[in-house]
Coordinates of C-alpha atoms and ligand atoms in Angstrom, one line a residue:
M1343 CA -0.1 0.0 0.1
D1344 CA 1.1 3.4 -0.7
Q1345 CA 1.9 5.7 2.1
H1346 CA -0.5 8.5 2.1
P1347 CA 1.2 11.7 1.4
M1348 CA -0.7 13.6 4.2
I1349 CA -0.1 10.7 7.0
D1350 CA 2.9 9.6 8.6
Y1351 CA 1.9 6.0 9.7
R1352 CA 3.7 5.8 13.0
V1353 CA 1.7 9.0 13.6
L1354 CA -1.4 7.0 13.2
V1355 CA 0.0 3.7 15.3
D1356 CA 1.0 6.2 18.2
N1357 CA -2.5 6.9 18.4
L1358 CA -4.1 3.6 18.8
S1359 CA -5.3 2.5 22.0
T1360 CA -4.0 -1.2 21.7
A1361 CA -0.2 -1.4 22.8
I1362 CA 2.1 -2.5 20.1
L1363 CA 5.6 -3.7 20.3
L1364 CA 8.3 -4.7 17.8
V1365 CA 11.1 -7.1 18.2
D1366 CA 13.9 -8.0 16.3
R1367 CA 15.2 -11.6 15.6
D1368 CA 17.4 -11.3 18.9
L1369 CA 14.2 -10.5 20.8
N1370 CA 15.4 -6.8 21.4
I1371 CA 12.8 -4.1 21.6
F1372 CA 12.8 -2.0 18.3
Y1373 CA 9.9 0.0 18.5
L1374 CA 6.8 0.6 20.9
N1375 CA 3.8 2.8 20.7
S1376 CA 2.7 5.5 22.9
S1377 CA 0.0 3.1 24.6
C1378 CA 2.5 0.7 25.1
E1379 CA 4.8 3.3 26.7
T1380 CA 2.1 3.9 28.8
L1381 CA 1.3 0.3 30.1
F1382 CA 4.6 -0.3 30.6
D1383 CA 5.7 2.9 32.1
I1384 CA 8.8 3.0 30.2
S1385 CA 9.7 5.5 27.3
L1386 CA 10.8 4.4 23.8
L1387 CA 14.0 5.7 24.4
R1388 CA 14.7 3.7 27.5
A1389 CA 13.2 0.4 26.2
S1390 CA 14.6 0.1 22.7
G1391 CA 17.7 -2.3 22.7
Q1392 CA 16.3 -4.2 25.5
T1393 CA 15.2 -7.7 25.4
V1394 CA 11.5 -8.0 25.5
L1395 CA 11.7 -10.8 27.7
N1396 CA 12.3 -8.2 30.8
I1397 CA 8.8 -7.2 30.1
L1398 CA 6.9 -10.3 29.1
Q1399 CA 8.5 -12.8 31.3
S1400 CA 7.5 -12.5 34.9
P1401 CA 9.3 -14.3 37.8
G1402 CA 7.5 -17.8 38.6
D1403 CA 6.0 -17.6 34.8
V1404 CA 5.7 -21.5 34.0
F1405 CA 5.2 -20.4 30.3
N1406 CA 8.4 -20.6 28.1
T1407 CA 7.9 -16.9 26.7
E1408 CA 11.6 -17.3 24.9
E1409 CA 10.7 -20.1 23.3
A1410 CA 7.4 -19.4 22.1
L1411 CA 8.7 -16.3 20.5
F1412 CA 11.9 -17.7 18.8
N1413 CA 9.3 -20.5 17.5
S1414 CA 7.2 -17.8 16.1
L1415 CA 10.4 -16.3 14.5
K1416 CA 11.5 -19.6 12.9
T1417 CA 8.4 -20.9 11.9
G1418 CA 6.5 -17.7 11.0
Q1419 CA 3.5 -19.0 13.5
A1420 CA 1.4 -16.5 15.0
Y1421 CA 0.0 -17.3 18.6
T1422 CA -2.1 -15.6 21.1
R1423 CA -1.2 -15.9 24.8
R1424 CA -4.1 -15.0 27.1
E1425 CA -4.4 -13.8 31.0
A1426 CA -0.2 -13.4 31.0
T1427 CA 1.0 -11.8 34.0
I1428 CA 3.7 -9.2 33.3
I1429 CA 4.8 -6.7 36.1
V1430 CA 5.1 -3.1 36.0
N1431 CA 6.4 -1.2 39.1
F1432 CA 6.0 -3.8 41.2
K1433 CA 2.7 -4.4 40.2
D1434 CA 1.0 -7.4 38.7
V1435 CA -0.9 -6.4 35.3
H1436 CA -2.5 -8.8 33.3
V1437 CA -2.9 -9.0 29.5
D1438 CA -4.1 -11.0 26.4
Y1439 CA -1.3 -10.6 23.7
S1440 CA -0.6 -11.7 20.3
V1441 CA 2.5 -12.3 18.4
V1442 CA 2.8 -12.2 14.6
Q1443 CA 5.5 -12.4 12.6
L1444 CA 6.0 -9.2 10.1
N1445 CA 7.5 -9.9 6.7
T1446 CA 10.0 -7.1 6.1
G1447 CA 10.9 -8.6 2.8
K1448 CA 14.5 -9.6 3.9
P1449 CA 14.7 -13.1 4.7
Y1450 CA 17.4 -12.3 7.6
H1451 CA 15.3 -9.8 9.4
P1452 CA 11.9 -10.7 10.5
L1453 CA 10.3 -8.6 13.1
L1454 CA 7.8 -9.7 15.5
L1455 CA 4.7 -7.6 16.0
I1456 CA 3.5 -8.0 19.6
E1457 CA 0.1 -6.7 20.4
L1458 CA -1.1 -6.5 24.1
N1459 CA -4.4 -5.9 25.6
P1460 CA -4.7 -5.3 29.4
I1461 CA -7.8 -7.6 31.1
D1462 CA -8.7 -7.4 34.6
R1463 CA -8.0 -10.9 35.3
M1464 CA -9.0 -11.1 38.8
L1465 CA -12.7 -9.9 38.1
K1466 CA -12.7 -12.4 35.1
I1467 CA -11.7 -15.3 37.1
S1468 CA -14.1 -14.4 39.9
K1469 CA -16.9 -14.2 37.6
E1470 CA -16.1 -17.7 36.1
E1471 CA -15.7 -19.2 39.4
N1472 CA -19.3 -17.9 40.4
L1473 CA -20.7 -19.4 37.2
T1474 CA -19.1 -22.7 37.5
Q1475 CA -20.4 -23.0 41.3
Q1476 CA -23.8 -21.9 40.1
H1477 CA -23.7 -24.1 37.3
Q1478 CA -23.0 -27.2 40.1
V1479 CA -25.7 -26.2 42.2
A1480 CA -28.1 -26.0 39.6
R1481 CA -27.2 -29.4 38.2
Q1482 CA -27.4 -31.3 41.8
L1483 CA -30.8 -29.4 42.1
I1484 CA -32.1 -30.8 38.9
R1485 CA -30.5 -34.3 39.5
G1486 CA -32.2 -34.4 42.8
V1487 CA -35.7 -33.3 41.1
A1488 CA -35.3 -35.8 38.3
H1489 CA -34.9 -38.4 40.6
E1490 CA -37.8 -37.7 42.9
I1491 CA -40.0 -37.4 39.6
K1492 CA -38.6 -40.7 38.6
N1493 CA -39.1 -42.8 41.8
P1494 CA -42.9 -42.6 41.4
L1495 CA -43.4 -43.2 37.4
G1496 CA -42.6 -46.9 37.8
G1497 CA -45.4 -47.4 40.1
I1498 CA -48.0 -44.9 37.9
R1499 CA -46.9 -47.1 34.7
G1500 CA -47.4 -50.5 36.3
A1501 CA -50.9 -49.4 38.4
T1502 CA -52.2 -48.1 34.9
Q1503 CA -51.4 -51.4 32.8
L1504 CA -53.2 -53.3 35.6
L1505 CA -56.1 -50.9 35.5
A1506 CA -56.4 -51.2 31.7
R1507 CA -56.2 -55.1 32.0
S1508 CA -58.6 -55.3 34.4
L1509 CA -61.1 -52.7 32.8
N1510 CA -60.6 -54.6 29.4
D1511 CA -62.8 -52.3 28.0
P1512 CA -61.6 -50.4 24.5
K1513 CA -63.4 -47.2 25.8
Y1514 CA -60.9 -46.9 28.4
A1515 CA -57.9 -47.8 26.8
E1516 CA -57.4 -44.4 24.9
F1517 CA -57.2 -42.8 28.8
T1518 CA -55.0 -45.5 29.8
D1519 CA -52.7 -45.4 26.8
I1520 CA -52.5 -41.3 27.3
I1521 CA -51.1 -42.0 30.9
I1522 CA -48.8 -44.6 30.0
S1523 CA -47.5 -42.5 26.9
E1524 CA -47.3 -39.4 29.0
V1525 CA -45.4 -41.2 32.1
D1526 CA -42.8 -42.5 29.5
R1527 CA -42.1 -39.1 28.2
L1528 CA -41.7 -37.9 32.0
R1529 CA -39.3 -40.7 32.4
N1530 CA -37.3 -40.0 29.0
L1531 CA -37.1 -36.4 30.3
A1532 CA -35.9 -37.0 33.7
D1533 CA -33.3 -39.9 32.2
T1534 CA -31.7 -36.9 30.4
M1535 CA -31.7 -34.6 33.2
L1536 CA -30.2 -37.1 35.1
G1537 CA -27.2 -37.4 32.3
S1538 CA -25.4 -40.4 31.0
R1539 CA -24.7 -42.9 33.7
Q1540 CA -22.1 -44.3 31.6
L1541 CA -18.7 -43.9 31.8
P1542 CA -16.7 -42.5 28.9
S1543 CA -14.6 -44.9 27.2
Y1544 CA -11.8 -43.3 25.7
E1545 CA -10.1 -44.0 22.4
P1546 CA -8.1 -42.4 19.9
V1547 CA -10.7 -40.5 17.7
N1548 CA -10.2 -38.3 14.3
V1549 CA -12.8 -35.8 15.2
H1550 CA -13.8 -35.5 11.6
D1551 CA -15.5 -39.2 11.8
P1552 CA -18.3 -38.2 14.6
L1553 CA -18.3 -34.7 12.6
E1554 CA -19.2 -36.7 9.1
R1555 CA -21.7 -39.0 11.3
V1556 CA -23.4 -35.6 12.7
R1557 CA -23.2 -33.8 9.1
S1558 CA -25.4 -36.9 7.4
L1559 CA -27.7 -37.1 10.1
I1560 CA -28.3 -33.3 9.7
V1561 CA -28.6 -33.7 6.1
N1562 CA -31.3 -36.6 6.3
Q1563 CA -33.1 -34.4 8.9
T1564 CA -33.2 -31.1 6.7
K1565 CA -33.6 -32.6 3.7
K1566 CA -31.1 -30.5 1.8
K1567 CA -33.0 -27.1 2.9
I1568 CA -29.4 -26.0 4.5
I1569 CA -26.4 -25.5 3.1
I1570 CA -23.7 -27.6 5.0
T1571 CA -20.1 -26.4 4.5
R1572 CA -17.2 -28.2 5.4
D1573 CA -14.2 -26.6 6.0
Y1574 CA -11.8 -29.4 7.4
D1575 CA -8.2 -29.2 8.5
L1576 CA -7.6 -33.2 7.4
S1577 CA -4.2 -33.1 9.3
L1578 CA -5.5 -32.8 12.6
P1579 CA -4.0 -35.3 14.9
E1580 CA -6.2 -37.6 16.8
V1581 CA -7.7 -37.0 20.2
K1582 CA -8.5 -39.2 23.1
A1583 CA -12.2 -39.2 23.3
D1584 CA -15.6 -41.3 23.6
R1585 CA -16.6 -41.1 20.1
D1586 CA -20.3 -41.6 21.2
Q1587 CA -20.3 -38.9 23.5
L1588 CA -18.6 -36.4 21.2
I1589 CA -21.5 -37.1 18.6
Q1590 CA -23.9 -36.5 21.1
V1591 CA -22.2 -32.8 21.6
M1592 CA -21.7 -31.9 18.2
L1593 CA -25.6 -33.1 17.5
N1594 CA -26.9 -31.0 20.3
I1595 CA -25.2 -27.8 19.2
S1596 CA -26.0 -28.7 15.4
V1597 CA -29.9 -29.2 16.3
N1598 CA -29.8 -25.9 18.0
A1599 CA -28.4 -24.3 14.7
V1600 CA -30.7 -26.0 12.5
Q1601 CA -33.7 -25.1 14.7
A1602 CA -32.6 -21.6 15.1
M1603 CA -32.3 -21.3 11.3
T1604 CA -35.7 -23.2 10.4
E1605 CA -37.7 -21.6 12.8
N1606 CA -36.6 -18.3 11.9
K1607 CA -37.1 -18.4 8.3
E1608 CA -38.4 -14.9 8.1
F1609 CA -34.6 -14.2 9.1
F1610 CA -33.5 -15.2 5.5
T1611 CA -34.7 -12.6 3.1
D1612 CA -31.3 -12.3 0.9
Q1613 CA -29.5 -15.7 1.8
Q1614 CA -29.6 -19.2 2.5
P1615 CA -29.5 -20.7 5.8
E1616 CA -26.0 -22.2 6.1
L1617 CA -24.3 -24.7 8.6
I1618 CA -20.3 -24.4 8.6
L1619 CA -18.6 -27.4 10.1
R1620 CA -15.0 -26.4 10.6
T1621 CA -11.8 -27.8 12.0
R1622 CA -8.6 -26.3 13.1
I1623 CA -5.4 -26.3 15.3
Q1624 CA -5.5 -24.0 18.1
R1625 CA -2.6 -23.3 20.0
L1626 CA -2.1 -22.2 23.6
V1627 CA -5.7 -22.4 24.9
T1628 CA -6.4 -22.1 28.6
I1629 CA -9.0 -24.5 29.7
N1630 CA -9.9 -24.4 33.6
G1631 CA -7.0 -22.5 34.4
V1632 CA -4.7 -24.9 32.6
L1633 CA -2.9 -23.9 29.6
H1634 CA -2.7 -26.3 26.8
R1635 CA 0.0 -26.0 24.1
S1636 CA -2.2 -27.3 21.3
T1637 CA -6.0 -28.0 20.9
V1638 CA -8.3 -29.3 18.3
R1639 CA -11.1 -26.9 17.5
I1640 CA -14.3 -27.5 16.0
D1641 CA -16.6 -24.8 15.1
I1642 CA -20.3 -25.5 14.6
Q1643 CA -20.9 -22.2 12.8
D1644 CA -24.7 -21.1 11.5
N1645 CA -26.2 -17.7 9.8
G1646 CA -29.3 -17.7 11.8
P1647 CA -30.6 -14.9 14.0
G1648 CA -28.2 -15.6 16.8
V1649 CA -28.8 -16.7 20.7
P1650 CA -31.1 -14.5 22.2
E1651 CA -29.3 -11.6 24.0
D1652 CA -30.9 -12.3 27.2
I1653 CA -29.7 -15.8 27.7
L1654 CA -26.4 -15.5 25.9
E1655 CA -24.6 -15.4 29.3
S1656 CA -26.3 -18.1 30.9
V1657 CA -26.7 -20.4 27.9
F1658 CA -24.6 -23.4 29.1
Y1659 CA -26.7 -23.4 32.2
P1660 CA -29.4 -26.5 32.5
L1661 CA -33.1 -25.4 31.9
V1662 CA -32.1 -22.1 30.0
T1663 CA -34.1 -22.4 27.2
G1664 CA -35.0 -19.5 24.2
R1665 CA -37.5 -21.8 22.6
A1666 CA -41.2 -22.5 23.6
K1667 CA -40.4 -26.2 23.2
G1668 CA -37.2 -26.6 24.4
T1669 CA -36.0 -28.1 27.7
G1670 CA -32.7 -26.2 27.9
L1671 CA -30.6 -29.1 28.2
G1672 CA -28.8 -29.7 25.1
L1673 CA -26.0 -27.4 26.0
S1674 CA -25.4 -28.3 29.4
I1675 CA -24.9 -31.7 28.7
A1676 CA -22.8 -31.2 26.1
Q1677 CA -20.7 -28.7 28.2
N1678 CA -20.5 -31.4 30.8
I1679 CA -19.2 -34.0 28.4
M1680 CA -16.4 -31.7 27.1
H1681 CA -15.3 -31.2 30.9
Q1682 CA -15.0 -34.8 31.2
H1683 CA -12.3 -34.8 28.2
N1684 CA -10.7 -31.9 30.0
G1685 CA -12.0 -29.6 27.0
M1686 CA -14.7 -26.9 27.0
I1687 CA -17.2 -25.1 24.6
E1688 CA -17.4 -21.5 23.7
C1689 CA -19.9 -19.6 22.2
Q1690 CA -19.8 -16.1 20.5
S1691 CA -23.0 -15.0 18.6
I1692 CA -24.3 -12.2 16.5
P1693 CA -27.3 -12.1 14.3
G1694 CA -26.3 -13.5 11.1
K1695 CA -23.3 -15.3 12.6
T1696 CA -22.9 -17.8 15.5
I1697 CA -20.3 -20.0 16.5
F1698 CA -20.0 -22.7 19.0
S1699 CA -16.5 -23.9 19.3
L1700 CA -15.3 -27.0 21.0
Y1701 CA -11.7 -27.4 22.2
I1702 CA -10.2 -30.8 22.9
P1703 CA -6.6 -30.8 24.1
W1704 CA -4.4 -33.6 22.1
E1705 CA -1.0 -33.2 23.9
L1706 CA -0.8 -35.0 27.3
N1707 CA 1.7 -32.4 28.2
H1708 CA 0.8 -29.3 29.1
V1709 CA 2.8 -26.1 28.9
A1710 CA 3.8 -26.0 32.1
K1711 CA 6.9 -27.7 32.7
Ligands
ATP239 N1 -27.0 -21.9 17.1 C1 -27.8 -21.2 17.8 N2 -28.8 -19.9 17.2 C2 -29.5 -19.5 18.1 N3 -29.8 -19.8 19.3 C3 -29.4 -20.7 20.0 C4 -28.5 -21.5 18.9 N4 -28.0 -22.6 19.9 C5 -28.6 -22.6 21.3 N5 -29.3 -21.3 21.2 C6 -30.6 -20.9 22.1 O1 -29.8 -21.6 23.5 C7 -31.0 -22.1 23.9 C8 -30.7 -23.4 24.7 O2 -30.1 -24.6 23.9 P1 -30.0 -26.0 24.7 O3 -29.7 -26.9 23.6 O4 -29.4 -26.0 25.9 O5 -31.7 -26.1 24.9 P2 -32.9 -26.2 23.9 O6 -32.3 -26.4 22.5 O7 -33.9 -25.2 24.3 O8 -33.5 -27.6 24.4 P3 -32.8 -29.1 24.6 O9 -32.8 -29.6 25.7 O10 -34.3 -29.7 23.7 O11 -31.7 -29.0 23.8 C9 -31.7 -22.4 22.8 O12 -33.2 -22.6 23.6 C10 -31.6 -21.0 22.0 O13 -32.9 -20.3 22.5
MG240 MG1 -31.1 -27.8 22.1

């Protein structure tokens, strides 16, 4: 791009609210913008020539920043580190930062561009802890209620069958059949609320195998009314997982997407409903406080109206539903299964673009050494 005659781009970079750092191939600081000077309380003059490790690597940090940065320089792979702690004037500052290699056009002079965003980590952690606690309390409550509902159902069903037999009159059979089928419906519901009793059986799974299974189920169900696009990285490693449970997770999420698209036809005036299934490697993901070097990411994306804003924060909670006929269990079950696999599900949603991303660690060694 040609430089605009009126703008020196350094002025532009200096006015950004994001903190930006450039380091050379020896990891020495080459440039930092004004936001970065403010964040680290250091001037460009004092910082240039210093190793960036003085800033990014804090004592006691288990993450090997030096190795990760050199790796990025060598391979050109970008990465994002979340919730890193850096020390500024003896105080902890928490930042998310991403590292990208800048192509300078000279093969021996690669530069790294580091973009930092401070976050209020304590706030985030206490919020997450609260959410997890609430989630657990809600689950226990639900299991208790489901158990109590299930207990008398066997008795009601047996007694109704006896009654039907002793009445032996087709006139009443209609009523006893209703009781029995409603009891069965309640029992299925209670079973779903109690969750699977089977322990997962882990085996090496190529995630494309359950994903393809889910795709064919959805194709059958929707009879080609929805475009299904596959965007797979076929070089992904296998993960250790329970194949059937992965199918359940992917199916629960895909069915939600299909329901959101087919039940809101009026949303689609100038485009077709589309489900995108995407697989990728995602490096450096923190799940439940553990930083994983590499995970397999599976995105299930739709272009429907999006998760209603008022339930977006609590969408993984049991019994939270935005649909008249929904039970609100699908996502809570899916999230539980993913936790059992040391993984997680994340959701981002705006009208026209909703992505549920599954993360499954595939390397047994965490970054912590
Ligand atoms: N892709 C999506 N687009 C829009 N809304 C969604 C999407 N996925 C989930 N939701 C919203 O999240 C709610 C919760 O989903 P969840 O699967 O947990 O329960 P449910 O679908 O209502 O009931 P069920 O237990 O039958 O799955 C849904 O009711 C819906 O409002
Ligand atoms: Mg659902």
